[in-house]
Amino acid sequence: MIFNGIIKINIKKINILSINYKKFLILLIILGEKPFRAKQIMNYIYNFYINDLNLINNINKKILNKIKKILNIKNIKIYKIIYSNDGTIKFIMKIDKQRIETIYIPEKYRATLCISSQIGCFVGCKFCLTGKQGFNRNLYISEIISQILNVKKIIKKKKLKNITNIVFMGMGEPLLNFKNVVSSILIIVDKYCLNFSKYRITLSTVGIIPALKKLKNIIDINLALSLHFTNNKIRNNLIPINNKYNIKNILKASKEYINNSKVNKNGLTIEYVMLKNVNDNTKDVYKLISILKNIPCKINLIPFNNFLKSKFICSTKKKINTFFKILKKNGFIVTIRKKRGNDINASCGQLSGKILNRIN
Ligand code: SAH
Ligand code: SF4
């Protein structure tokens, strides 16, 4: 645009929430600023939850104005907060005209934050509400980081238990948003950003082989594989991407990831959703034992969480316990996932990304 002979170029500003400390430092140095400013500003963002550069009042306005020319801080907005009777909190956040969900799950000695990586999900698993609602788009790095910052700010205000663990188990398949998920993990573990230990981050995936191969050379975090079925025909049908990445190959790629890993020294986590008359027969448990025999792993049985118009039913407690006992007897470490936030539809597979026409 030209005004009075002056050319004005509109530069798209960089959101500080989308870069790690090193990148931020380089940008400040390019701007001619002192390196210590990088730590100072990151401290305001990540420890005092400042979400507007104008609110930093002990940095000279001239310096801030220079920084503001190319950088800003943009958080996503919280649309609604819903509290469960068991302490779980669902944060619905607004992005464009869509919404995503982030779940805070406090326990006795820890508090887990379950974050989303996509609006909707591309994979379309038949037993998952997110999958049933289709795919809208990948979340940007800043949108992944904003979920954590927004929740941290509120739980601090409410004096609730600090987040100790972060799991990529919300809406979306994290490995189909590879670049942004990896960059956000690097910000989550960055000492000057969210400063989380990699031992406290878990990524759950249906098994995207090329992404698993790349991931092992970039970052070591806890890996959970949503295996759920031992038979390719059933898995093809219920997790359609199995047609491309089948059971044998996803197990091989996951094994290669954990072989390289210090974080997963107790093995891979295998997730197994319990669906009545689909995958809960005694023959299924023995098949599971046989395909996992050479894979260091622990097994997490997930009672199916129901949602409106779902075709599936959760296996009976008796069936789940039988599975549990047989797996244990065969030497596996097994857990049964506790249902949390079920009364507010905040459990696995119940997160909905549907378009909210009511939001303006
Ligand atoms: N897309 C990733 C992570 C998000 S889903 C993945 O699929 O692994 C987190 C976990 O919830 C996965 O193991 C998923 O299979 C499981 N899940 C999905 N729908 C569910 C439902 N209705 N009941 C119980 N678990 C479900
Ligand atoms: Fe996507 Fe995971 Fe749901 Fe499957 S289970 S549709 S991969 S979020």
CSV table of C-alpha atoms and ligand atoms in Angstrom, one decimal:
chain,number,residue,atom,x,y,z
A,1,MET,CA,0.0,0.0,0.0
A,2,ILE,CA,1.2,3.6,-0.7
A,3,PHE,CA,0.3,6.5,1.6
A,4,ASN,CA,1.6,10.0,0.8
A,5,GLY,CA,4.5,8.5,-1.1
A,6,ILE,CA,5.5,6.1,1.8
A,7,ILE,CA,5.4,2.5,1.0
A,8,LYS,CA,3.9,0.4,3.8
A,9,ILE,CA,4.4,-3.3,3.7
A,10,ASN,CA,2.1,-5.5,5.8
A,11,ILE,CA,4.3,-8.1,7.5
A,12,LYS,CA,2.6,-11.1,9.0
A,13,LYS,CA,3.8,-11.0,12.6
A,14,ILE,CA,5.3,-14.0,14.2
A,15,ASN,CA,3.4,-15.3,17.2
A,16,ILE,CA,5.9,-15.8,20.1
A,17,LEU,CA,3.8,-18.9,21.2
A,18,SER,CA,4.9,-20.6,18.0
A,19,ILE,CA,8.7,-20.4,18.5
A,20,ASN,CA,11.1,-21.8,21.1
A,21,TYR,CA,13.6,-19.8,23.1
A,22,LYS,CA,16.5,-20.1,20.6
A,23,LYS,CA,14.4,-18.8,17.7
A,24,PHE,CA,13.1,-16.0,19.8
A,25,LEU,CA,16.6,-15.1,20.8
A,26,ILE,CA,17.8,-15.0,17.2
A,27,LEU,CA,14.9,-12.7,16.3
A,28,LEU,CA,15.7,-10.3,19.1
A,29,ILE,CA,19.4,-10.2,18.1
A,30,ILE,CA,18.4,-9.4,14.5
A,31,LEU,CA,16.3,-6.6,15.9
A,32,GLY,CA,19.4,-5.3,17.7
A,33,GLU,CA,18.1,-6.2,21.2
A,34,LYS,CA,20.1,-7.5,24.1
A,35,PRO,CA,20.0,-11.3,24.5
A,36,PHE,CA,18.7,-11.2,28.1
A,37,ARG,CA,15.4,-9.7,26.8
A,38,ALA,CA,14.5,-13.1,25.3
A,39,LYS,CA,14.5,-14.8,28.8
A,40,GLN,CA,12.8,-11.9,30.3
A,41,ILE,CA,9.9,-11.8,27.9
A,42,MET,CA,9.5,-15.6,27.8
A,43,ASN,CA,9.4,-15.5,31.6
A,44,TYR,CA,6.4,-13.1,31.4
A,45,ILE,CA,4.6,-15.3,28.9
A,46,TYR,CA,5.2,-18.7,30.5
A,47,ASN,CA,5.3,-17.9,34.2
A,48,PHE,CA,3.1,-14.9,34.5
A,49,TYR,CA,0.8,-15.7,31.6
A,50,ILE,CA,1.1,-12.2,29.9
A,51,ASN,CA,-0.8,-12.5,26.6
A,52,ASP,CA,-0.1,-9.0,25.3
A,53,LEU,CA,3.3,-7.3,24.8
A,54,ASN,CA,1.7,-4.0,25.9
A,55,LEU,CA,1.2,-5.4,29.3
A,56,ILE,CA,4.9,-5.8,30.1
A,57,ASN,CA,5.5,-2.6,32.0
A,58,ASN,CA,9.1,-2.9,33.1
A,59,ILE,CA,10.5,-2.9,29.6
A,60,ASN,CA,11.0,0.4,27.9
A,61,LYS,CA,8.2,1.3,25.5
A,62,LYS,CA,10.7,2.1,22.7
A,63,ILE,CA,12.1,-1.4,22.9
A,64,LEU,CA,8.6,-3.0,23.0
A,65,ASN,CA,7.5,-1.0,20.0
A,66,LYS,CA,10.5,-2.3,18.0
A,67,ILE,CA,9.7,-5.9,19.1
A,68,LYS,CA,6.0,-5.4,18.3
A,69,LYS,CA,6.8,-4.6,14.7
A,70,ILE,CA,7.5,-8.2,13.9
A,71,LEU,CA,6.3,-10.2,16.9
A,72,ASN,CA,3.0,-10.6,18.9
A,73,ILE,CA,1.4,-13.0,21.4
A,74,LYS,CA,-1.9,-14.5,20.3
A,75,ASN,CA,-3.7,-17.0,22.5
A,76,ILE,CA,-6.8,-18.8,21.5
A,77,LYS,CA,-9.9,-17.9,23.6
A,78,ILE,CA,-11.6,-20.1,26.1
A,79,TYR,CA,-15.3,-20.4,25.1
A,80,LYS,CA,-16.6,-22.5,28.0
A,81,ILE,CA,-15.4,-24.4,31.1
A,82,ILE,CA,-17.3,-27.4,32.3
A,83,TYR,CA,-16.6,-29.1,35.7
A,84,SER,CA,-17.1,-32.8,36.3
A,85,ASN,CA,-18.1,-34.2,39.7
A,86,ASP,CA,-14.8,-36.1,39.8
A,87,GLY,CA,-12.6,-33.0,39.5
A,88,THR,CA,-12.0,-33.3,35.7
A,89,ILE,CA,-12.4,-30.0,33.9
A,90,LYS,CA,-13.3,-29.6,30.2
A,91,PHE,CA,-12.0,-26.5,28.5
A,92,ILE,CA,-13.8,-25.7,25.3
A,93,MET,CA,-11.7,-23.3,23.2
A,94,LYS,CA,-12.7,-21.3,20.3
A,95,ILE,CA,-10.8,-21.3,17.0
A,96,ASP,CA,-12.4,-19.5,14.1
A,97,LYS,CA,-16.0,-20.9,14.1
A,98,GLN,CA,-14.9,-24.2,15.4
A,99,ARG,CA,-14.2,-25.5,18.9
A,100,ILE,CA,-11.6,-27.8,20.3
A,101,GLU,CA,-11.4,-29.4,23.7
A,102,THR,CA,-8.7,-29.7,26.3
A,103,ILE,CA,-9.2,-31.8,29.4
A,104,TYR,CA,-7.6,-31.3,32.8
A,105,ILE,CA,-7.6,-34.6,34.9
A,106,PRO,CA,-6.4,-34.2,38.5
A,107,GLU,CA,-5.4,-37.3,40.5
A,108,LYS,CA,-3.9,-37.8,44.0
A,109,TYR,CA,-0.3,-37.2,43.1
A,110,ARG,CA,-0.5,-35.7,39.6
A,111,ALA,CA,-2.6,-33.8,37.1
A,112,THR,CA,-2.7,-34.7,33.5
A,113,LEU,CA,-3.6,-32.3,30.6
A,114,CYS,CA,-5.0,-34.0,27.5
A,115,ILE,CA,-4.5,-31.7,24.5
A,116,SER,CA,-5.8,-31.7,21.0
A,117,SER,CA,-3.7,-31.6,17.8
A,118,GLN,CA,-6.3,-31.2,15.1
A,119,ILE,CA,-9.8,-29.7,14.7
A,120,GLY,CA,-11.7,-33.0,14.1
A,121,CYS,CA,-9.6,-35.9,12.9
A,122,PHE,CA,-8.6,-37.2,9.5
A,123,VAL,CA,-8.5,-40.9,10.5
A,124,GLY,CA,-12.2,-41.3,11.2
A,125,CYS,CA,-12.2,-44.3,13.6
A,126,LYS,CA,-15.8,-45.6,13.9
A,127,PHE,CA,-15.8,-45.8,17.7
A,128,CYS,CA,-14.6,-42.2,18.2
A,129,LEU,CA,-16.8,-39.2,18.2
A,130,THR,CA,-14.0,-36.9,17.0
A,131,GLY,CA,-13.4,-39.2,14.1
A,132,LYS,CA,-17.1,-39.4,13.3
A,133,GLN,CA,-17.2,-35.6,13.0
A,134,GLY,CA,-14.7,-35.4,10.2
A,135,PHE,CA,-11.6,-33.3,9.7
A,136,ASN,CA,-11.4,-29.6,9.6
A,137,ARG,CA,-7.7,-28.6,9.9
A,138,ASN,CA,-4.4,-29.1,11.7
A,139,LEU,CA,-3.8,-26.9,14.7
A,140,TYR,CA,-1.0,-24.4,14.5
A,141,ILE,CA,1.9,-24.6,17.0
A,142,SER,CA,0.6,-21.5,18.9
A,143,GLU,CA,-2.9,-23.2,19.2
A,144,ILE,CA,-1.4,-26.3,20.8
A,145,ILE,CA,0.7,-24.2,23.2
A,146,SER,CA,-2.2,-21.9,24.0
A,147,GLN,CA,-4.3,-24.8,25.2
A,148,ILE,CA,-1.6,-25.5,27.9
A,149,LEU,CA,-1.1,-21.8,28.8
A,150,ASN,CA,-4.9,-21.1,29.1
A,151,VAL,CA,-5.4,-24.0,31.4
A,152,LYS,CA,-2.3,-23.3,33.5
A,153,LYS,CA,-3.4,-19.7,34.0
A,154,ILE,CA,-6.9,-20.8,35.3
A,155,ILE,CA,-5.7,-23.6,37.5
A,156,LYS,CA,-3.2,-21.3,39.1
A,157,LYS,CA,-5.9,-18.7,39.8
A,158,LYS,CA,-8.1,-21.5,41.3
A,159,LYS,CA,-5.2,-22.9,43.3
A,160,LEU,CA,-5.7,-26.4,41.7
A,161,LYS,CA,-3.0,-29.0,41.3
A,162,ASN,CA,-0.3,-28.0,38.8
A,163,ILE,CA,-0.1,-29.9,35.5
A,164,THR,CA,2.4,-32.7,35.9
A,165,ASN,CA,1.8,-34.6,32.6
A,166,ILE,CA,0.8,-33.8,29.1
A,167,VAL,CA,-0.8,-36.3,26.8
A,168,PHE,CA,-1.6,-35.9,23.1
A,169,MET,CA,-4.8,-37.8,23.5
A,170,GLY,CA,-7.4,-35.1,22.7
A,171,MET,CA,-8.9,-34.4,19.4
A,172,GLY,CA,-6.9,-35.5,16.3
A,173,GLU,CA,-4.1,-37.8,15.2
A,174,PRO,CA,-0.9,-36.0,16.4
A,175,LEU,CA,1.3,-37.7,13.8
A,176,LEU,CA,-0.8,-36.4,11.0
A,177,ASN,CA,0.1,-32.9,12.2
A,178,PHE,CA,3.7,-33.9,12.4
A,179,LYS,CA,5.6,-30.6,12.0
A,180,ASN,CA,3.4,-28.6,14.4
A,181,VAL,CA,3.2,-31.3,17.0
A,182,VAL,CA,7.0,-31.8,17.0
A,183,SER,CA,7.6,-28.1,17.2
A,184,SER,CA,5.2,-27.7,20.0
A,185,ILE,CA,6.8,-30.6,21.9
A,186,LEU,CA,10.1,-28.8,21.6
A,187,ILE,CA,8.5,-25.7,23.2
A,188,ILE,CA,6.9,-27.8,25.9
A,189,VAL,CA,10.3,-29.2,26.9
A,190,ASP,CA,12.2,-25.9,26.4
A,191,LYS,CA,13.7,-24.7,29.7
A,192,TYR,CA,12.7,-21.1,29.0
A,193,CYS,CA,9.2,-22.0,27.8
A,194,LEU,CA,7.0,-24.6,29.4
A,195,ASN,CA,9.9,-26.5,30.9
A,196,PHE,CA,8.3,-30.0,31.1
A,197,SER,CA,10.3,-33.2,31.3
A,198,LYS,CA,10.1,-35.4,28.2
A,199,TYR,CA,9.4,-38.3,30.6
A,200,ARG,CA,6.0,-36.6,31.3
A,201,ILE,CA,4.8,-36.2,27.8
A,202,THR,CA,2.9,-39.0,26.0
A,203,LEU,CA,1.9,-39.1,22.4
A,204,SER,CA,-0.9,-41.5,21.4
A,205,THR,CA,-1.2,-42.6,17.8
A,206,VAL,CA,-3.0,-45.1,15.6
A,207,GLY,CA,0.5,-45.7,14.0
A,208,ILE,CA,1.6,-43.5,11.1
A,209,ILE,CA,4.7,-45.3,10.0
A,210,PRO,CA,6.7,-42.6,8.1
A,211,ALA,CA,6.0,-40.2,11.0
A,212,LEU,CA,7.2,-42.7,13.6
A,213,LYS,CA,10.4,-43.3,11.7
A,214,LYS,CA,11.1,-39.5,11.6
A,215,LEU,CA,10.1,-39.0,15.2
A,216,LYS,CA,12.7,-41.3,16.5
A,217,ASN,CA,15.5,-39.1,15.2
A,218,ILE,CA,14.0,-35.9,16.6
A,219,ILE,CA,12.5,-36.5,20.1
A,220,ASP,CA,12.2,-39.1,22.7
A,221,ILE,CA,8.8,-39.1,24.5
A,222,ASN,CA,6.4,-41.7,25.8
A,223,LEU,CA,4.7,-43.5,23.0
A,224,ALA,CA,1.2,-45.1,23.2
A,225,LEU,CA,-0.1,-47.1,20.3
A,226,SER,CA,-3.9,-47.4,19.7
A,227,LEU,CA,-3.8,-51.0,18.6
A,228,HIS,CA,-7.3,-52.0,19.7
A,229,PHE,CA,-7.7,-54.9,17.3
A,230,THR,CA,-5.6,-57.9,16.5
A,231,ASN,CA,-7.1,-58.7,13.1
A,232,ASN,CA,-6.4,-56.5,10.1
A,233,LYS,CA,-9.8,-57.0,8.6
A,234,ILE,CA,-11.6,-55.6,11.6
A,235,ARG,CA,-8.9,-52.9,12.1
A,236,ASN,CA,-9.2,-51.9,8.4
A,237,ASN,CA,-12.9,-51.4,9.0
A,238,LEU,CA,-12.8,-49.5,12.3
A,239,ILE,CA,-9.6,-47.6,11.9
A,240,PRO,CA,-9.5,-47.1,8.1
A,241,ILE,CA,-5.9,-45.9,7.9
A,242,ASN,CA,-5.0,-49.6,8.8
A,243,ASN,CA,-5.4,-50.2,5.1
A,244,LYS,CA,-2.2,-48.3,4.6
A,245,TYR,CA,-0.4,-49.0,7.9
A,246,ASN,CA,-1.2,-52.6,9.0
A,247,ILE,CA,-0.8,-54.2,12.4
A,248,LYS,CA,2.5,-56.0,11.7
A,249,ASN,CA,4.1,-52.9,10.3
A,250,ILE,CA,2.9,-50.4,13.0
A,251,LEU,CA,4.1,-52.8,15.7
A,252,LYS,CA,7.5,-53.0,13.9
A,253,ALA,CA,7.8,-49.2,13.6
A,254,SER,CA,6.7,-48.7,17.2
A,255,LYS,CA,9.2,-51.2,18.4
A,256,GLU,CA,12.0,-49.4,16.5
A,257,TYR,CA,10.9,-46.2,18.2
A,258,ILE,CA,11.1,-47.6,21.7
A,259,ASN,CA,14.3,-49.5,21.0
A,260,ASN,CA,15.9,-46.1,20.4
A,261,SER,CA,14.3,-44.6,23.5
A,262,LYS,CA,15.4,-43.9,27.1
A,263,VAL,CA,11.9,-42.6,28.0
A,264,ASN,CA,10.1,-45.8,27.0
A,265,LYS,CA,12.5,-48.1,29.0
A,266,ASN,CA,9.5,-49.9,30.4
A,267,GLY,CA,8.2,-50.5,26.9
A,268,LEU,CA,5.6,-49.2,24.6
A,269,THR,CA,2.0,-48.6,25.8
A,270,ILE,CA,-0.6,-50.6,23.9
A,271,GLU,CA,-4.1,-49.1,24.1
A,272,TYR,CA,-6.9,-51.5,23.7
A,273,VAL,CA,-10.5,-50.2,23.7
A,274,MET,CA,-13.0,-52.8,25.0
A,275,LEU,CA,-15.9,-53.2,22.6
A,276,LYS,CA,-18.6,-55.8,23.3
A,277,ASN,CA,-18.6,-58.7,20.9
A,278,VAL,CA,-16.1,-57.0,18.6
A,279,ASN,CA,-12.7,-57.5,20.3
A,280,ASP,CA,-13.4,-58.9,23.7
A,281,ASN,CA,-13.6,-62.6,23.2
A,282,THR,CA,-11.1,-65.0,24.8
A,283,LYS,CA,-9.6,-65.8,21.4
A,284,ASP,CA,-8.9,-62.1,21.0
A,285,VAL,CA,-6.8,-61.9,24.2
A,286,TYR,CA,-4.7,-64.9,23.2
A,287,LYS,CA,-4.2,-63.4,19.7
A,288,LEU,CA,-3.1,-60.2,21.5
A,289,ILE,CA,-0.6,-62.1,23.6
A,290,SER,CA,0.8,-63.8,20.6
A,291,ILE,CA,1.3,-60.6,18.5
A,292,LEU,CA,2.9,-58.8,21.4
A,293,LYS,CA,5.2,-61.6,22.5
A,294,ASN,CA,8.4,-59.9,21.1
A,295,ILE,CA,7.4,-56.4,22.0
A,296,PRO,CA,8.4,-54.9,25.3
A,297,CYS,CA,5.1,-53.3,26.4
A,298,LYS,CA,2.4,-52.6,28.9
A,299,ILE,CA,-1.2,-52.8,28.1
A,300,ASN,CA,-3.9,-50.3,28.9
A,301,LEU,CA,-7.4,-51.6,28.5
A,302,ILE,CA,-9.9,-48.8,27.8
A,303,PRO,CA,-13.6,-49.3,28.6
A,304,PHE,CA,-15.4,-47.9,25.6
A,305,ASN,CA,-17.0,-44.5,26.3
A,306,ASN,CA,-20.4,-44.2,24.7
A,307,PHE,CA,-21.7,-41.3,22.7
A,308,LEU,CA,-25.0,-40.4,21.0
A,309,LYS,CA,-25.8,-42.7,18.0
A,310,SER,CA,-22.7,-44.9,18.6
A,311,LYS,CA,-23.1,-48.4,17.3
A,312,PHE,CA,-20.8,-49.9,19.9
A,313,ILE,CA,-21.3,-51.0,23.5
A,314,CYS,CA,-18.7,-51.3,26.2
A,315,SER,CA,-17.6,-54.8,27.1
A,316,THR,CA,-19.0,-56.0,30.4
A,317,LYS,CA,-16.9,-55.6,33.6
A,318,LYS,CA,-16.6,-59.4,33.7
A,319,LYS,CA,-15.1,-59.5,30.2
A,320,ILE,CA,-12.7,-56.7,30.9
A,321,ASN,CA,-11.6,-58.4,34.1
A,322,THR,CA,-11.1,-61.7,32.3
A,323,PHE,CA,-8.9,-59.9,29.7
A,324,PHE,CA,-7.0,-58.3,32.5
A,325,LYS,CA,-6.4,-61.5,34.4
A,326,ILE,CA,-5.3,-63.5,31.3
A,327,LEU,CA,-2.9,-60.8,30.2
A,328,LYS,CA,-1.4,-60.6,33.8
A,329,LYS,CA,-1.0,-64.3,34.0
A,330,ASN,CA,0.9,-64.2,30.8
A,331,GLY,CA,3.4,-61.8,32.3
A,332,PHE,CA,2.1,-58.4,30.9
A,333,ILE,CA,1.8,-55.2,32.9
A,334,VAL,CA,-1.9,-54.3,32.5
A,335,THR,CA,-4.0,-51.4,33.6
A,336,ILE,CA,-7.6,-50.6,33.1
A,337,ARG,CA,-8.1,-47.0,32.3
A,338,LYS,CA,-10.3,-45.2,34.8
A,339,LYS,CA,-13.3,-43.3,33.3
A,340,ARG,CA,-12.8,-39.6,34.1
A,341,GLY,CA,-15.1,-36.8,33.3
A,342,ASN,CA,-17.7,-39.1,31.9
A,343,ASP,CA,-20.6,-37.0,33.2
A,344,ILE,CA,-19.4,-34.0,31.1
A,345,ASN,CA,-18.4,-36.1,28.0
A,346,ALA,CA,-14.7,-35.5,28.6
A,347,SER,CA,-13.5,-39.1,28.4
A,348,CYS,CA,-11.5,-40.6,25.5
A,349,GLY,CA,-13.4,-40.6,22.3
A,350,GLN,CA,-16.1,-38.3,23.5
A,351,LEU,CA,-14.5,-35.0,22.4
A,352,SER,CA,-16.5,-33.3,19.8
A,353,GLY,CA,-15.2,-30.8,17.2
A,354,LYS,CA,-18.5,-29.9,15.6
A,355,ILE,CA,-19.0,-26.5,14.2
A,356,LEU,CA,-20.8,-24.2,16.7
A,357,ASN,CA,-23.0,-21.9,14.8
A,358,ARG,CA,-23.8,-20.1,18.0
A,359,ILE,CA,-20.3,-18.7,18.3
A,360,ASN,CA,-19.8,-15.4,16.5
B,1,SAH,N1,-5.6,-40.0,17.7
B,1,SAH,C1,-4.8,-40.5,18.7
B,1,SAH,C2,-5.0,-39.8,20.0
B,1,SAH,C3,-6.4,-39.4,20.5
B,1,SAH,S1,-7.5,-40.6,20.9
B,1,SAH,C4,-5.2,-42.0,18.9
B,1,SAH,O1,-6.2,-42.5,18.3
B,1,SAH,O2,-4.4,-42.7,19.5
B,1,SAH,C5,-7.0,-41.2,22.5
B,1,SAH,C6,-7.4,-42.6,22.8
B,1,SAH,O3,-8.8,-42.7,23.0
B,1,SAH,C7,-7.0,-43.6,21.7
B,1,SAH,O4,-6.5,-44.8,22.2
B,1,SAH,C8,-8.4,-43.9,21.1
B,1,SAH,O5,-8.4,-45.0,20.4
B,1,SAH,C9,-9.3,-43.9,22.3
B,1,SAH,N2,-10.7,-43.8,22.0
B,1,SAH,C10,-11.3,-43.2,20.9
B,1,SAH,N3,-12.6,-43.3,21.0
B,1,SAH,C11,-12.9,-43.9,22.2
B,1,SAH,C12,-14.1,-44.3,22.9
B,1,SAH,N4,-15.3,-44.0,22.4
B,1,SAH,N5,-14.0,-44.9,24.1
B,1,SAH,C13,-12.8,-45.1,24.6
B,1,SAH,N6,-11.6,-44.8,24.0
B,1,SAH,C14,-11.7,-44.2,22.8
B,2,SF4,FE1,-8.7,-39.7,15.4
B,2,SF4,FE2,-7.7,-41.0,17.5
B,2,SF4,FE3,-10.3,-40.6,17.3
B,2,SF4,FE4,-9.2,-42.3,15.7
B,2,SF4,S1,-9.4,-42.5,17.9
B,2,SF4,S2,-10.6,-40.7,15.0
B,2,SF4,S3,-7.2,-41.3,15.3
B,2,SF4,S4,-8.8,-39.0,17.5
